[in-house]
Coordinates of C-alpha atoms in Angstrom, one line a residue:
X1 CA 111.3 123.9 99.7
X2 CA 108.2 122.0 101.1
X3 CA 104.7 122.8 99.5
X4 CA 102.5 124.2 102.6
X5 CA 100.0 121.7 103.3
X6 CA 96.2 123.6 103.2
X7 CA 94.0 123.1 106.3
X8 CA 90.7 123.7 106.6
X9 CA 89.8 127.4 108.4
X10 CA 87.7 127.0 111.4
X11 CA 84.9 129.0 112.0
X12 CA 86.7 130.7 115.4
X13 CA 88.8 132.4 113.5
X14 CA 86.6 135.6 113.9
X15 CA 87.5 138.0 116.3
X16 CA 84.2 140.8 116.7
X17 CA 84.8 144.2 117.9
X18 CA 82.5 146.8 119.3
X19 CA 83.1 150.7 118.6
X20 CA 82.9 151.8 122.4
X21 CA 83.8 155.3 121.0
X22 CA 80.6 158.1 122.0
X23 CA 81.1 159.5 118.5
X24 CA 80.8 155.8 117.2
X25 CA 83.6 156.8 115.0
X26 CA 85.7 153.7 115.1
X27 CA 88.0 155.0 117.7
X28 CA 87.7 152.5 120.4
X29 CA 87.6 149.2 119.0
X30 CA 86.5 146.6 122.0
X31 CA 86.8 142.8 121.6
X32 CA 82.8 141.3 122.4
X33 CA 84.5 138.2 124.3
X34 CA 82.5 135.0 125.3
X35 CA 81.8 134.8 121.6
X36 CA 80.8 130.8 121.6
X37 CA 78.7 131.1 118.2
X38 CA 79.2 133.4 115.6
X39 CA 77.4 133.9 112.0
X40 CA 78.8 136.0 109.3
X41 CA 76.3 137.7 107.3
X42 CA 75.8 137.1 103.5
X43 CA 74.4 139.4 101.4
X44 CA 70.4 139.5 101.5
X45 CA 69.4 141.2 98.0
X46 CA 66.4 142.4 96.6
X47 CA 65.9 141.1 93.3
X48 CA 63.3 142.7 91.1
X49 CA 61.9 141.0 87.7
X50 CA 63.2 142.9 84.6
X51 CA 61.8 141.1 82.2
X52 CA 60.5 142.7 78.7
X53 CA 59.5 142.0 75.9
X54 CA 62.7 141.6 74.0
X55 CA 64.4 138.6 75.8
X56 CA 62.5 136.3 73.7
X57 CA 60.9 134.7 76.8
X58 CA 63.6 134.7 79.2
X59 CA 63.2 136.2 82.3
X60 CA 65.7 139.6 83.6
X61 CA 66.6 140.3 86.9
X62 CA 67.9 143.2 88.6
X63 CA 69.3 143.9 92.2
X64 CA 67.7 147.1 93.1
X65 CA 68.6 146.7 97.2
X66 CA 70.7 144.6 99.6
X67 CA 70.4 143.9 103.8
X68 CA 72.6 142.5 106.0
X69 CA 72.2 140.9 109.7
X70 CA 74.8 139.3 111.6
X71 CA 74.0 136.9 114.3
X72 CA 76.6 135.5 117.5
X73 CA 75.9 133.7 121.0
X74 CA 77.9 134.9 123.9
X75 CA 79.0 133.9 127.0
X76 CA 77.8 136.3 129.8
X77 CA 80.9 137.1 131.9
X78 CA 81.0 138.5 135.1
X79 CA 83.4 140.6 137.4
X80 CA 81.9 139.6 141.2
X81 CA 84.1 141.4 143.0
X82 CA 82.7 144.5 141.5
X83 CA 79.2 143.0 140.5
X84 CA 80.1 144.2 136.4
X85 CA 79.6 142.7 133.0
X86 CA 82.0 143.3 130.5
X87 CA 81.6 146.6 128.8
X88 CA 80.7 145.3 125.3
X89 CA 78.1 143.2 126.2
X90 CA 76.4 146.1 128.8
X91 CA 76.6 148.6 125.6
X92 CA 74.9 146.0 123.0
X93 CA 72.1 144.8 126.0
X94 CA 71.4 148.7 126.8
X95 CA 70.8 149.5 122.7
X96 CA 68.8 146.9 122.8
X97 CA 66.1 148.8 124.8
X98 CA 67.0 152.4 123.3
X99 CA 65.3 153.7 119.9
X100 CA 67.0 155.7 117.4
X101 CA 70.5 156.0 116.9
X102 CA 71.2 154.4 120.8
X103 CA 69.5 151.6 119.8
X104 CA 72.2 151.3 117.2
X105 CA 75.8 149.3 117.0
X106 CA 79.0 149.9 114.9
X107 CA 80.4 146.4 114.8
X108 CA 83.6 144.9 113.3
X109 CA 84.7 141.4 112.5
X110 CA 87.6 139.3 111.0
X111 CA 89.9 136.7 110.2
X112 CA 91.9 136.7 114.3
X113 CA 94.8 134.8 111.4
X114 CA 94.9 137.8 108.7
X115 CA 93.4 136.2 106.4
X116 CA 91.8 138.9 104.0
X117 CA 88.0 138.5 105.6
X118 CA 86.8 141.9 107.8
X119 CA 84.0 143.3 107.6
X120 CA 82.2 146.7 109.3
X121 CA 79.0 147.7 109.5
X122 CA 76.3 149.5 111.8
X123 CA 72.8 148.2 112.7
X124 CA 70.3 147.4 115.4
X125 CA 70.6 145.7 118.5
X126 CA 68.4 142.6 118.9
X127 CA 69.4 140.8 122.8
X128 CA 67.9 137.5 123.5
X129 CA 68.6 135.9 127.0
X130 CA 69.0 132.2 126.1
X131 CA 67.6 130.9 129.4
X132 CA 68.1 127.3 130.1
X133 CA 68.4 124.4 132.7
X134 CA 69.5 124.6 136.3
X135 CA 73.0 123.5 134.6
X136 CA 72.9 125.9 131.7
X137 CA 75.5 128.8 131.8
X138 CA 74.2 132.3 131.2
X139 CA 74.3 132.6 127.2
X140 CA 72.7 135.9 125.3
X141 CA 72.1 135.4 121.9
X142 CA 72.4 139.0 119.8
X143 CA 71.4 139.9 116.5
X144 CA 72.6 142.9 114.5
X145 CA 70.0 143.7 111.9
X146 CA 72.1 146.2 109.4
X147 CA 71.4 150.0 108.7
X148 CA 73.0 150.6 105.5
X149 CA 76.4 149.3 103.7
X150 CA 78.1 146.6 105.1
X151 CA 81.9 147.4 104.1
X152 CA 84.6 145.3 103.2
X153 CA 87.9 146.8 105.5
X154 CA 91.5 146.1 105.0
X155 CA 92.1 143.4 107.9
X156 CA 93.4 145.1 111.3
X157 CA 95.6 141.6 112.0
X158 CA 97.0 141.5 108.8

């Protein structure tokens, strides 16, 4: 028997998925598509000095808190014969201008090759237009700033 040969992973392995469900309930799972960029989140913790006395000069730390914020560039798509943009991207550009719990997002993303890497988590819409050049295609660049746990999920592919 051969010994597989490793390869290295490339970074559009990620497939992202919006919950279109009203409930956000994770019952509607929509692929964001024109993903051209796309940058997992690591943690972000809070680190707090815990240092006393007793640790004969060396300094203690504890993590009292931990954020999250995902970052991706898409591709603005269009439907002209109905003058449409895909639904994912018109539900994260309208939270973008809502407050509260519409301005929110429950997102999902992992390995499109069932690798063990997913990832779900809710947060705050942030839409940029990129802009650009006579020659530029129509690019968005969204950031989801997270509202609480960011949870590690059995992959859906795998």
């Amino acid at each position: 028997m051969a010994t597989p040969t490793e390869t290295t992973a490339l970074a559009r392995r990620f497939r992202l998925q919006l919950d279109m469900s009203i409930d956000q309930d994770g019952s509607d799972w929509q692929t964001v598509i024109g993903v051209t960029d796309f940058k997992p989140p690591a943690p972000d913790p809070n680190i707090e000095d815990s240092s006393d006395y007793e640790s004969e000069g060396w300094n203690g730390n504890t993590k009292t808190a931990q954020g999250w914020e995902l970052g991706f560039t898409i591709n603005r798509r269009e439907n002209d014969q109905v003058k449409v943009f895909p639904p994912t991207h018109e539900k994260l550009r309208q939270a973008a201008w809502l407050f509260g719990s519409q301005s929110m997002a429950h997102l999902r993303w992992y390995d499109r090759d069932g690798l063990p890497e997913a990832y779900e988590g809710s947060g705050i819409v942030k839409w940029e237009p990129s802009g650009g050049e006579h020659t530029a295609l129509d690019q968005v660049e969204v950031t989801i700033t997270g509202d609480g746990a960011l949870d590690l999920i059995a992959n859906p592919e795998a």
